[in-house]
Coordinates of C-alpha atoms in Angstrom, one line a residue:
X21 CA 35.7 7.1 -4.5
X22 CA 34.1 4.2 -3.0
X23 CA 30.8 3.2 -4.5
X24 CA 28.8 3.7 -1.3
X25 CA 30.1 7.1 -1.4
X26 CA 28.1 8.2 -4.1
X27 CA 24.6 9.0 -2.4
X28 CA 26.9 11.7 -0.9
X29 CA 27.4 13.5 -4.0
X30 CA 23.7 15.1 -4.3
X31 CA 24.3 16.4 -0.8
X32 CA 27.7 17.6 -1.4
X33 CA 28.2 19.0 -4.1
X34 CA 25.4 21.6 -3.8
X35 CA 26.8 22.2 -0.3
X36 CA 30.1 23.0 -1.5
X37 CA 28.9 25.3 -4.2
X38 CA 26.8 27.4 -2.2
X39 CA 30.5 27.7 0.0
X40 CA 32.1 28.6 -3.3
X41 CA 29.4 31.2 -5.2
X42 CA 29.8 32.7 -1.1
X43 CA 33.4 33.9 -2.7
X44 CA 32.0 35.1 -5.9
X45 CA 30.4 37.9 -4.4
X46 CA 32.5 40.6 -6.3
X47 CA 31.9 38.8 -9.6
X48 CA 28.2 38.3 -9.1
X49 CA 27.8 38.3 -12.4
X50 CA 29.3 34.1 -12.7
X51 CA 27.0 33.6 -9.7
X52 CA 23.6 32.0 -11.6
X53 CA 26.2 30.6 -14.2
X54 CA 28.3 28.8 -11.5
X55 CA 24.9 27.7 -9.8
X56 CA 23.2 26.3 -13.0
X57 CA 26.6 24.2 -13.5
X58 CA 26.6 23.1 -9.7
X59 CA 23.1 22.2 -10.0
X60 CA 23.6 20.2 -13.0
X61 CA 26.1 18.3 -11.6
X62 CA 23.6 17.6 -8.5
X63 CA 21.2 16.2 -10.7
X64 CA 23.5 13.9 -13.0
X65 CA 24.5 12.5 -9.5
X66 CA 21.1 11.6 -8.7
X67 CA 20.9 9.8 -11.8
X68 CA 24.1 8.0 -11.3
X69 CA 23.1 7.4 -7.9
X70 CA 19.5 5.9 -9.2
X71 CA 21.2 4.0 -11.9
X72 CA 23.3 1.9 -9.1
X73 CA 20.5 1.2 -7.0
X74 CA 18.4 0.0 -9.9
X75 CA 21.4 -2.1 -11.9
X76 CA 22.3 -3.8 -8.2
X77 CA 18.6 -4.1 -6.8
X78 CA 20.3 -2.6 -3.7
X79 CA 19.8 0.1 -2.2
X80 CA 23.2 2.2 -1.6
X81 CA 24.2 2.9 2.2
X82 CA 27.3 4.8 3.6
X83 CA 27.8 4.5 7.1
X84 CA 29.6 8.0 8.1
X85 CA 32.8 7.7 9.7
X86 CA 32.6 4.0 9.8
X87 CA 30.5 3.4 12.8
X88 CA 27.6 0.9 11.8
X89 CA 23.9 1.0 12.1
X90 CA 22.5 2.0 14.1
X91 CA 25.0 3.8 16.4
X92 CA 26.4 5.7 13.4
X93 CA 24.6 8.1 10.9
X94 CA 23.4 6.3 8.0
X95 CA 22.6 7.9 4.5
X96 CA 20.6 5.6 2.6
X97 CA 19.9 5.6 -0.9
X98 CA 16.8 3.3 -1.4
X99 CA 14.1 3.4 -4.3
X100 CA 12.1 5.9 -2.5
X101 CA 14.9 7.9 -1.3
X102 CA 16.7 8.1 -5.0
X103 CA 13.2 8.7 -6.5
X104 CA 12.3 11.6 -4.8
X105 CA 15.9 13.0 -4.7
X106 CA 16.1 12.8 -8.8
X107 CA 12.4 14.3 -9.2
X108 CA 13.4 17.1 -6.1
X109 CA 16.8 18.3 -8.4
X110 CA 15.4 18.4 -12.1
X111 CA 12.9 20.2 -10.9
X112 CA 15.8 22.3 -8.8
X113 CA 17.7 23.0 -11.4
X114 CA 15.2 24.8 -13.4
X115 CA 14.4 26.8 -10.6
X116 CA 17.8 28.0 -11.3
X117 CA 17.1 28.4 -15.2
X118 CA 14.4 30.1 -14.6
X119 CA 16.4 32.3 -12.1
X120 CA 19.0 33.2 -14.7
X121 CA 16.3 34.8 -16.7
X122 CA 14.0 36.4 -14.1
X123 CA 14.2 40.3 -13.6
X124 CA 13.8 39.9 -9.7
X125 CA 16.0 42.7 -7.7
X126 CA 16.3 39.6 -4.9
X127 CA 18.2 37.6 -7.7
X128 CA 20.8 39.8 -8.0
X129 CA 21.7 39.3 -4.5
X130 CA 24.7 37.6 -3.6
X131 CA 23.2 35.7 -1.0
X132 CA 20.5 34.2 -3.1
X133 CA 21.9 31.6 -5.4
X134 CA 23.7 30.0 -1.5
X135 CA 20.4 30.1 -0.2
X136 CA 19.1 28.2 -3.3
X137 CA 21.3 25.4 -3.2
X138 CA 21.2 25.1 0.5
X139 CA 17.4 24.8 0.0
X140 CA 18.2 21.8 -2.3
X141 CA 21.2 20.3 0.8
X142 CA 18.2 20.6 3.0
X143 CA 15.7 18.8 0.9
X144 CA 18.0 16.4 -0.8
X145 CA 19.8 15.8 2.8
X146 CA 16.1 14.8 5.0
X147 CA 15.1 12.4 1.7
X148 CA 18.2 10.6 2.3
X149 CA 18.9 10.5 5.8
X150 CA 18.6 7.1 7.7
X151 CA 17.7 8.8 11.1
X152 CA 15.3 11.2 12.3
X153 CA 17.5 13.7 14.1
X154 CA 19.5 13.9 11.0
X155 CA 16.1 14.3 8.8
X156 CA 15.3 17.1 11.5
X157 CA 18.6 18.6 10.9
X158 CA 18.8 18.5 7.5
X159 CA 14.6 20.1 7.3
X160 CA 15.5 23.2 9.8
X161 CA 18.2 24.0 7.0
X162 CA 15.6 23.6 4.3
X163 CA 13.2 25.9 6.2
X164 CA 16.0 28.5 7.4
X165 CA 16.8 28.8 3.3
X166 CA 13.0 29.5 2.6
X167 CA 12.2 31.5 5.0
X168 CA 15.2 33.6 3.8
X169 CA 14.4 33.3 0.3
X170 CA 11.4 34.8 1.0
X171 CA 12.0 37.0 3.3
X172 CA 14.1 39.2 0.3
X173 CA 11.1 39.0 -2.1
X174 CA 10.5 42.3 -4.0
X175 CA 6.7 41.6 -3.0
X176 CA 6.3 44.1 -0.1
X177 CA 4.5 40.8 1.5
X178 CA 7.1 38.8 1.7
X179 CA 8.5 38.9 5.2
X180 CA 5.1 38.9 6.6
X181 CA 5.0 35.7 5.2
X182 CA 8.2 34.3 5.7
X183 CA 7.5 35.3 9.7
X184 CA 4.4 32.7 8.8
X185 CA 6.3 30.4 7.4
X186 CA 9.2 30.1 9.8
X187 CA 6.8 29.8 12.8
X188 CA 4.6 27.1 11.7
X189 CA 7.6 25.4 10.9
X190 CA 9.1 26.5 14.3
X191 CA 6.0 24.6 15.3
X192 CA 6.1 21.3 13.4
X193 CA 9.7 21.4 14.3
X194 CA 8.6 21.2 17.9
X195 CA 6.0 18.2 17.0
X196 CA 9.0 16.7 15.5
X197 CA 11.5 16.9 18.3
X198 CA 9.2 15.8 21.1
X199 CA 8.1 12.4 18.6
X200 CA 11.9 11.6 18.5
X201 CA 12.1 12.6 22.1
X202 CA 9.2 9.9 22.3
X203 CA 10.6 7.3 20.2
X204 CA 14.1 7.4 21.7
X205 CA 12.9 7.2 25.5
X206 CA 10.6 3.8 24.3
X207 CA 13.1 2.1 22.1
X208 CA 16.9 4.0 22.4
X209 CA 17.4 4.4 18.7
X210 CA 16.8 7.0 16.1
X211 CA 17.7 4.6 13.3
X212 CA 14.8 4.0 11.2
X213 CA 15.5 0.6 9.8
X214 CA 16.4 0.0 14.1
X215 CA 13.0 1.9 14.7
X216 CA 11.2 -0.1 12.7
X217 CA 12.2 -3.4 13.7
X218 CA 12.3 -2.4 17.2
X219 CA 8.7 -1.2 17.2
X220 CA 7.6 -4.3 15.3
X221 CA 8.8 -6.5 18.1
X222 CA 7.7 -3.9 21.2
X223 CA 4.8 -2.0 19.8
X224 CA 3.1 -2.1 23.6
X225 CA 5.5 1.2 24.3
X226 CA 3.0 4.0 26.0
X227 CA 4.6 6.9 24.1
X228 CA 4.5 5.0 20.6
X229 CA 1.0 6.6 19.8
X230 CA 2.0 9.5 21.3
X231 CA 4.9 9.6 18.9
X232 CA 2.8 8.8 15.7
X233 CA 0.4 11.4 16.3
X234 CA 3.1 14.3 16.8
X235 CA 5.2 12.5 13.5
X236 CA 2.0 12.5 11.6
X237 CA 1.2 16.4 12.3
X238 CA 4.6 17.1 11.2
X239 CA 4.8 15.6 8.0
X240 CA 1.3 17.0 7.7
X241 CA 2.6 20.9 7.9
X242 CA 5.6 20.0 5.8
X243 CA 2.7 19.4 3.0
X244 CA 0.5 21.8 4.2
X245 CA -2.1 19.1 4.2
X246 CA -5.6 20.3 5.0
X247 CA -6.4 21.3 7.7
X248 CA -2.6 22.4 8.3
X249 CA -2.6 24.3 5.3
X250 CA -3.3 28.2 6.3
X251 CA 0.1 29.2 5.8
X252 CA 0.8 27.7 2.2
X253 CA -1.1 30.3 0.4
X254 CA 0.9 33.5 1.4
X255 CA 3.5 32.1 1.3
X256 CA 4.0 30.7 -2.2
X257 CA 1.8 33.9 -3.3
X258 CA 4.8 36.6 -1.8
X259 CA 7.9 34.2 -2.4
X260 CA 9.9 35.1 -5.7
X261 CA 8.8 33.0 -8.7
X262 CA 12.1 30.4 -9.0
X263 CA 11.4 29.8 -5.0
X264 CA 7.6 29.7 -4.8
X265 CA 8.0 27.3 -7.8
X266 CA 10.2 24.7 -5.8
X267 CA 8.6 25.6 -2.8
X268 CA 4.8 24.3 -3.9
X269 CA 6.2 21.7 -6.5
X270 CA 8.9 19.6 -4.4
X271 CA 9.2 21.1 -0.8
X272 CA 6.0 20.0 0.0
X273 CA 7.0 16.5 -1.0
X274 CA 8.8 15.9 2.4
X275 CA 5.7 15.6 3.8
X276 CA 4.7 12.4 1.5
X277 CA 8.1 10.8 1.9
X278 CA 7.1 11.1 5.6
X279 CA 4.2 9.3 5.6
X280 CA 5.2 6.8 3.1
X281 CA 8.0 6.3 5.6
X282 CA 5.4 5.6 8.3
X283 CA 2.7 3.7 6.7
X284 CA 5.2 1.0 4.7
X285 CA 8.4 0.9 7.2
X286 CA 8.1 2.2 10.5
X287 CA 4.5 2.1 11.8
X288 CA 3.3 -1.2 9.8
X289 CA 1.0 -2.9 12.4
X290 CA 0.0 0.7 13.4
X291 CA -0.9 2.0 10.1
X292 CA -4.4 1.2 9.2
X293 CA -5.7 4.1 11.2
X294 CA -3.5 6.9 9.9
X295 CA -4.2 5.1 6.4
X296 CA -7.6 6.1 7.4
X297 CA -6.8 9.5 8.4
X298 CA -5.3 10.2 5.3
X299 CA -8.0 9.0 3.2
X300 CA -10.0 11.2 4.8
X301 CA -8.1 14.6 5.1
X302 CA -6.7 14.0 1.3
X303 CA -10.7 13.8 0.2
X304 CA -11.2 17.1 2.2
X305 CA -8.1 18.3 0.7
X306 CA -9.6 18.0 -3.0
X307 CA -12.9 19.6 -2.2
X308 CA -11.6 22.3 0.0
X309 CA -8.6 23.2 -1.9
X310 CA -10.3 23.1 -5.3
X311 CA -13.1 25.2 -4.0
X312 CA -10.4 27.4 -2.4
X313 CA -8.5 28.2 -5.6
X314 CA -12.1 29.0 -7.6
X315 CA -12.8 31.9 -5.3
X316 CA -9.3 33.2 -4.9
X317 CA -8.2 36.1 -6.8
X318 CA -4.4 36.0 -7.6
X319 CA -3.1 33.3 -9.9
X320 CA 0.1 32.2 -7.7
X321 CA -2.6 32.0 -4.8
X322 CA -5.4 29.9 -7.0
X323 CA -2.0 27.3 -7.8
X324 CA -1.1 27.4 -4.1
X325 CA -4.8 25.9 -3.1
X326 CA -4.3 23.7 -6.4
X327 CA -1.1 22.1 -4.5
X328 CA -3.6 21.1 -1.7
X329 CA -5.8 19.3 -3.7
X330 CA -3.5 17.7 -5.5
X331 CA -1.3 16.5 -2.7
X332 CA -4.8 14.8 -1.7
X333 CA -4.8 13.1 -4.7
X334 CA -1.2 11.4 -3.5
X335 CA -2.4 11.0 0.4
X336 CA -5.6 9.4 -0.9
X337 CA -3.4 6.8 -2.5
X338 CA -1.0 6.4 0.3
X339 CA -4.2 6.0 2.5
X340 CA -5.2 2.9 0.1
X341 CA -1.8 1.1 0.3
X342 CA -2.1 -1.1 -2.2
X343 CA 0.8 -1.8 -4.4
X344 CA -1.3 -0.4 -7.3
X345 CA -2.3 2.8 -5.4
X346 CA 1.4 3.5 -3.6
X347 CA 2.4 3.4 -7.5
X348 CA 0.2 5.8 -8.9
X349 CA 0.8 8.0 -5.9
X350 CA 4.7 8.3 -6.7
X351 CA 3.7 8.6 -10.0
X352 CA 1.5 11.5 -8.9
X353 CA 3.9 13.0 -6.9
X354 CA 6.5 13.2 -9.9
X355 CA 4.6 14.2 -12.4
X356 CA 3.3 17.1 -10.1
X357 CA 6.3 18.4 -9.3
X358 CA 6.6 18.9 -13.2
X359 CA 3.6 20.2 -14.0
X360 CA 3.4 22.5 -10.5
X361 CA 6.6 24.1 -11.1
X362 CA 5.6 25.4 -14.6
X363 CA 2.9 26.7 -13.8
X364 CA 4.0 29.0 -11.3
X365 CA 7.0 29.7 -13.3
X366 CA 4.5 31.2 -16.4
X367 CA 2.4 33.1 -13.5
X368 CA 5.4 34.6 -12.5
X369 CA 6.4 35.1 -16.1
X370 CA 3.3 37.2 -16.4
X371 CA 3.2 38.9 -13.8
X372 CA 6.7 40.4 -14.4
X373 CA 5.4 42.1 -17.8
X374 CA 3.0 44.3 -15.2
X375 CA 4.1 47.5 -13.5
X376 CA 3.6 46.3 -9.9
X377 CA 4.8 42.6 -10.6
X378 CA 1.6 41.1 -9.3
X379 CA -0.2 37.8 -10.3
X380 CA -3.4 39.2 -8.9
X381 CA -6.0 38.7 -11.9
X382 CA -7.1 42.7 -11.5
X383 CA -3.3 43.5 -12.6
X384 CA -3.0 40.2 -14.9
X385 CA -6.2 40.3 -16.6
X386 CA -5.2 40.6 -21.0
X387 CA -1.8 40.7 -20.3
X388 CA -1.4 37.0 -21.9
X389 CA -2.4 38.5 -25.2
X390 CA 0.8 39.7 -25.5
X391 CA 2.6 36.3 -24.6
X392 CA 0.4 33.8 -26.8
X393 CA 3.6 31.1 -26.0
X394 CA 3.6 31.5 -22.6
X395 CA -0.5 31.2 -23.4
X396 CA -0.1 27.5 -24.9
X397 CA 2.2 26.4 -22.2
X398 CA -0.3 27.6 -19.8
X399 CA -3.0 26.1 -21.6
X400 CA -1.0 22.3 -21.9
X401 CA -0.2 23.0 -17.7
X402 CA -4.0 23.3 -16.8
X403 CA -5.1 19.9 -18.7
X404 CA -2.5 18.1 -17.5
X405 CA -3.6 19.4 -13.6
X406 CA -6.9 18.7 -14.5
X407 CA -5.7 15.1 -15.7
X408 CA -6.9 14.8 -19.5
X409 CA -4.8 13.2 -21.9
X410 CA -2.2 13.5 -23.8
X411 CA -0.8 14.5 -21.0
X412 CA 1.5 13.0 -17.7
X413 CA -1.8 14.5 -15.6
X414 CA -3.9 11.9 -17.2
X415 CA -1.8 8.9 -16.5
X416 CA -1.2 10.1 -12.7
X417 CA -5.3 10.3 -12.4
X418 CA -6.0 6.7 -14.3
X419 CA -3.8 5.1 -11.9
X420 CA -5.3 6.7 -8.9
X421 CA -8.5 5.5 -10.3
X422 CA -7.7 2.0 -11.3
X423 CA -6.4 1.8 -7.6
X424 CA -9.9 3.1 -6.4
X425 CA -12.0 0.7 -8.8
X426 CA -10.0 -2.4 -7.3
X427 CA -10.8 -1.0 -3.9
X428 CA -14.5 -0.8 -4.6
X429 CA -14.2 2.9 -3.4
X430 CA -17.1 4.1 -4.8
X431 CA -17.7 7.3 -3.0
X432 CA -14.1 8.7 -3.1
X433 CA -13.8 8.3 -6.6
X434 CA -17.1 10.3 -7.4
X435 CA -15.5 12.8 -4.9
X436 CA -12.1 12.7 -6.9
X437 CA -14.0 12.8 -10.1
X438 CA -15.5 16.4 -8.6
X439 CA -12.0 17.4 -7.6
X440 CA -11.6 17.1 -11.0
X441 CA -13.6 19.3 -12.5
X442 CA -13.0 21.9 -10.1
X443 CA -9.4 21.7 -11.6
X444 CA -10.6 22.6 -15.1
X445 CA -12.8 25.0 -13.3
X446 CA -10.2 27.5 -11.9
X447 CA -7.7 26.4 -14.5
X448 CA -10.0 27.9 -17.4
X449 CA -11.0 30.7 -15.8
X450 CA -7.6 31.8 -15.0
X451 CA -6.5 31.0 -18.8
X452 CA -9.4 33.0 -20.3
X453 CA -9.0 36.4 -17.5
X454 CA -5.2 36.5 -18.5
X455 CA -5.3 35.6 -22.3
X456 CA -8.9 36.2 -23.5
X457 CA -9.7 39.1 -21.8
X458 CA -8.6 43.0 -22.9
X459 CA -5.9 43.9 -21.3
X460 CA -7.6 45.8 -17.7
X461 CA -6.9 49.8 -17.7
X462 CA -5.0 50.1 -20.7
X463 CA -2.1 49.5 -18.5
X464 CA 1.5 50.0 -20.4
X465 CA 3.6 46.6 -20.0
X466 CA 7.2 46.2 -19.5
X467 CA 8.6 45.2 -22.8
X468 CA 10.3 42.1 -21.5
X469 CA 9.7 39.9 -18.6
X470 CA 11.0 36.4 -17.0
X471 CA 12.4 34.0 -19.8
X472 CA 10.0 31.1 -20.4
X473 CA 13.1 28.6 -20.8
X474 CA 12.3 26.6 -18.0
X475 CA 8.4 26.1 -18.1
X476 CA 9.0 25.6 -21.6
X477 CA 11.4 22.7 -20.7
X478 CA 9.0 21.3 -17.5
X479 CA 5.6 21.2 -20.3
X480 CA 8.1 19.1 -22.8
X481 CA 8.5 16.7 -19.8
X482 CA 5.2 17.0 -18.7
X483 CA 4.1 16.0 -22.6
X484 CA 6.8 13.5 -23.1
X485 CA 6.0 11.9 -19.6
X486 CA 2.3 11.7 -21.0
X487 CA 3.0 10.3 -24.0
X488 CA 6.1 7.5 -22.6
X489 CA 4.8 7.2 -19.3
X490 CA 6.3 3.4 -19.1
X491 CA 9.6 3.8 -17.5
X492 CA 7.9 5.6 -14.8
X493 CA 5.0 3.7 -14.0
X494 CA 8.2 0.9 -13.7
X495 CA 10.0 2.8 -11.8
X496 CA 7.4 3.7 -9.3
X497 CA 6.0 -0.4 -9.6
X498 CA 9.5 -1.0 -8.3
X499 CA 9.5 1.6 -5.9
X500 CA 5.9 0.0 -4.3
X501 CA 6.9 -3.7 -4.4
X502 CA 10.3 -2.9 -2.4
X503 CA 8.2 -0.2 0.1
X504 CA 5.7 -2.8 1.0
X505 CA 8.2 -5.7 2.5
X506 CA 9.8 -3.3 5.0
X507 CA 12.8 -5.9 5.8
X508 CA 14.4 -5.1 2.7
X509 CA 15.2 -1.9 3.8
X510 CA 15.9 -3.4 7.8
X511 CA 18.3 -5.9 6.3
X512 CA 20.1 -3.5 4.0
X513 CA 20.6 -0.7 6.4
X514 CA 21.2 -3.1 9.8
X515 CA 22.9 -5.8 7.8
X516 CA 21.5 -10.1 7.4
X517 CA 23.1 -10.6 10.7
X518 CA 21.3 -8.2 13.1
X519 CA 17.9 -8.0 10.9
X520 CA 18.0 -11.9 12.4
X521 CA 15.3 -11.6 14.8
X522 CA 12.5 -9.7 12.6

């Protein structure tokens, strides 16, 4: 294989096992074993691939049938790209451990472990695609698997909230076809390393803020970023637990990668205001979701509004862009991923010891009493999403903080200080309804439920992460230095020779 052809392997290989589990269907019992293997292999390619780039300092590009940037398609394997694909398939791949020991009737079908890998092509795929119509292509697949995935859930709820999902996404795509529709009409590339050069040389083009504005409400329903977030919370509430759990931890990522993409590559002399924008929508986003998930009333709901506010946390320090503050924001976003997938995973655990298989705290309330594990995982899960030590919370919110002190930004860190405590707020609560609290009605539980493998696996991460945080915080200091001089990535992807004229 030639050595550029590696950063197709985390796309491939998932791609080809969802073909291959397809012909399983009359053993469906080797399906989930066949994924978990598939999905292993994913991830140990994303470390490979992340182990080249950092050896050679170089980021790792294949041009697809040999045409070069930027007529051809480029994958690109950069520090950002590799970053987010490693942190997108761990946490993938306990999806799919915590699948093989969930009781959900939708896991049993045979279409389900397909549409869970192909929700890991589409994700993996737009992290590491070079263009925008590819990234579009490769998101539509990611949203097509959700909405499916959903769609099956044994919640009765689920397909109305697939039907929201897919057409707020049918939306955002929209946004996102008419800002390449934009860019290509003012500059006749789709390229971003082209893009971005291009733009930096012609940024008088009329349609450029027109195309920035429909980019940045895009990447902002992808995240479900405040005030784009009314579909987030039905929909991770109804989706089945393995899928809700990837759904709130890493899907949501693409969002950041987006606008990490715009602010430090393609929109550089344009940036300052969205910089400002985010600042300000990922303050609101604290507050608002924070406040949201105290007065909800169903666990996987409270930990949907928990994803808004923290993903505030992260735009905040996009929105800074510092290299101190775009570090602690990929640190944020990995460690989140972590600590978000857990948690759903043990709310789901819960919940499948009830009769009605509900996180609602009227059906959940004492039924921790009878799972005091699942009770200290939970427990470890809210401090680190309330950021208090020793966990990898603690070292994502001392980063964001130090970035803040060195800005002077006095009033968003008192408003990020109240974020919080509203954390430990709706974290607590829901601890001490589901594990303090009698058990409501006298309700007869189901004598098993959902495995805790995986969250017990994603807390030992979370802990470990909390306690060695240092090849992280180097990783993600790496990551900022190489994000912030935007010809590195022109000259790697375009080549010395046509990266000239920047």
């Amino acid at each position: 294989m030639n050595s550029e052809q590696i950063v197709l392997l985390p796309i491939l290989i998932p791609l080809a096992g969802a073909f291959l589990i397809l012909l399983l269907r009359p053993w469906k019992q080797w399906q989930a074993s066949f994924a978990f293997v598939i999905m292993l292999l994913s991830l140990i390619s994303s470390i490979w691939l992340l182990y080249r780039v950092w050896l050679t300092g170089k980021p790792v590009i294949f041009q697809l049938g040999g045409w070069i940037a930027p007529v051809g398609i480029s994958l690109v394997g950069d520090y950002l790209s590799v970053f987010m694909v490693l942190m997108s398939q761990l946490v993938l791949l306990t999806g799919v451990i915590y699948a093989l020991g969930a009781k959900d009737k939708n896991i049993q079908y045979p279409t389900f472990y397909p549409l869970f890998l192909t929700l890991g092509v589409g994700l993996t795929g737009a992290l590491l695609s070079g263009d925008f119509f590819n990234l579009f292509v490769f998101a539509e697949l990611l949203v097509i698997s959700g909405t499916i995935l959903t769609a099956i859930s044994d919640d009765r709820l689920g397909a109305e909230a697939a039907y929201k999902y897919f057409y707020i996404s049918l939306l955002a795509s929209a946004f996102l076809l008419l800002a390449i529709g934009s860019l290509y009409v003012s500059y006749g590339s789709l390229n971003m390393a082209d893009l971005a050069m291009r733009v930096q040389l012609n940024p008088d083009q009329p349609l450029l803020p027109i195309a920035i504005a429909l980019l940045t409400a895009t990447f902002m329903v992808k995240s479900a970023v405040f005030p784009f977030h009314f579909w987030q919370p039905d929909f991770h509430t109804a989706a089945p637990t393995p899928v809700s759990a990837m759904l709130s931890s890493v899907v949501v990522k693409l969002g950041v990668y987006g606008f990490l993409r715009m602010t430090t590559l393609l929109f550089v002399d344009q940036s300052k205001e969205l910089q400002l924008l985010l600042i300000i929508l990922g303050v609101f986003g604290v507050i608002f979701g924070g406040l949201s998930a105290i007065g909800t009333h169903n666990a996987k709901r409270m930990l949907a509004y928990s994803t808004l506010a923290q993903v505030g946390f992260i735009l905040i320090g996009i929105g800074w862009g510092t290299p101190l503050s775009i570090s602690a924001a990929l640190v944020f976003t990995f460690n989140h991923s972590l600590i978000k997938a857990a948690m759903l995973m043990l709310a789901g655990s819960v919940a499948s010891r009830t009769k009605v298989k509900s996180a609602a705290f009227d059906v959940v309330t004492g039924v921790g009493r009878y799972m005091p594990l699942a009770g200290a995982l939970f427990f470890i899960g809210s401090l680190a999403l309330a950021g208090i030590p020793p966990t990898n919370g603690f070292i994502n919110k001392y980063l964001i903080f130090e970035s803040g002190v060195n800005l002077d930004a006095t009033l968003t860190l008192i408003l990020l200080a109240l974020g919080g405590i509203l954390t430990l707020v709706y974290t607590m609560r829901a601890f001490q309804k589901i594990w303090w609290y009698p058990l409501s009605n006298g309700d007869i539980l189901k004598a098993k439920g959902d495995r805790l493998i995986a969250p017990i696996l994603l807390i030992m991460l979370v802990i470990v992460l909390g306690l060695w945080a240092q090849p992280l915080i180097k990783i993600s200091q790496v990551t900022s230095v190489w994000l912030l001089d935007p010809f590195n990535y022109i000259q790697a992807v375009l080549g010395s020779t046509i990266a000239q004229g920047f």
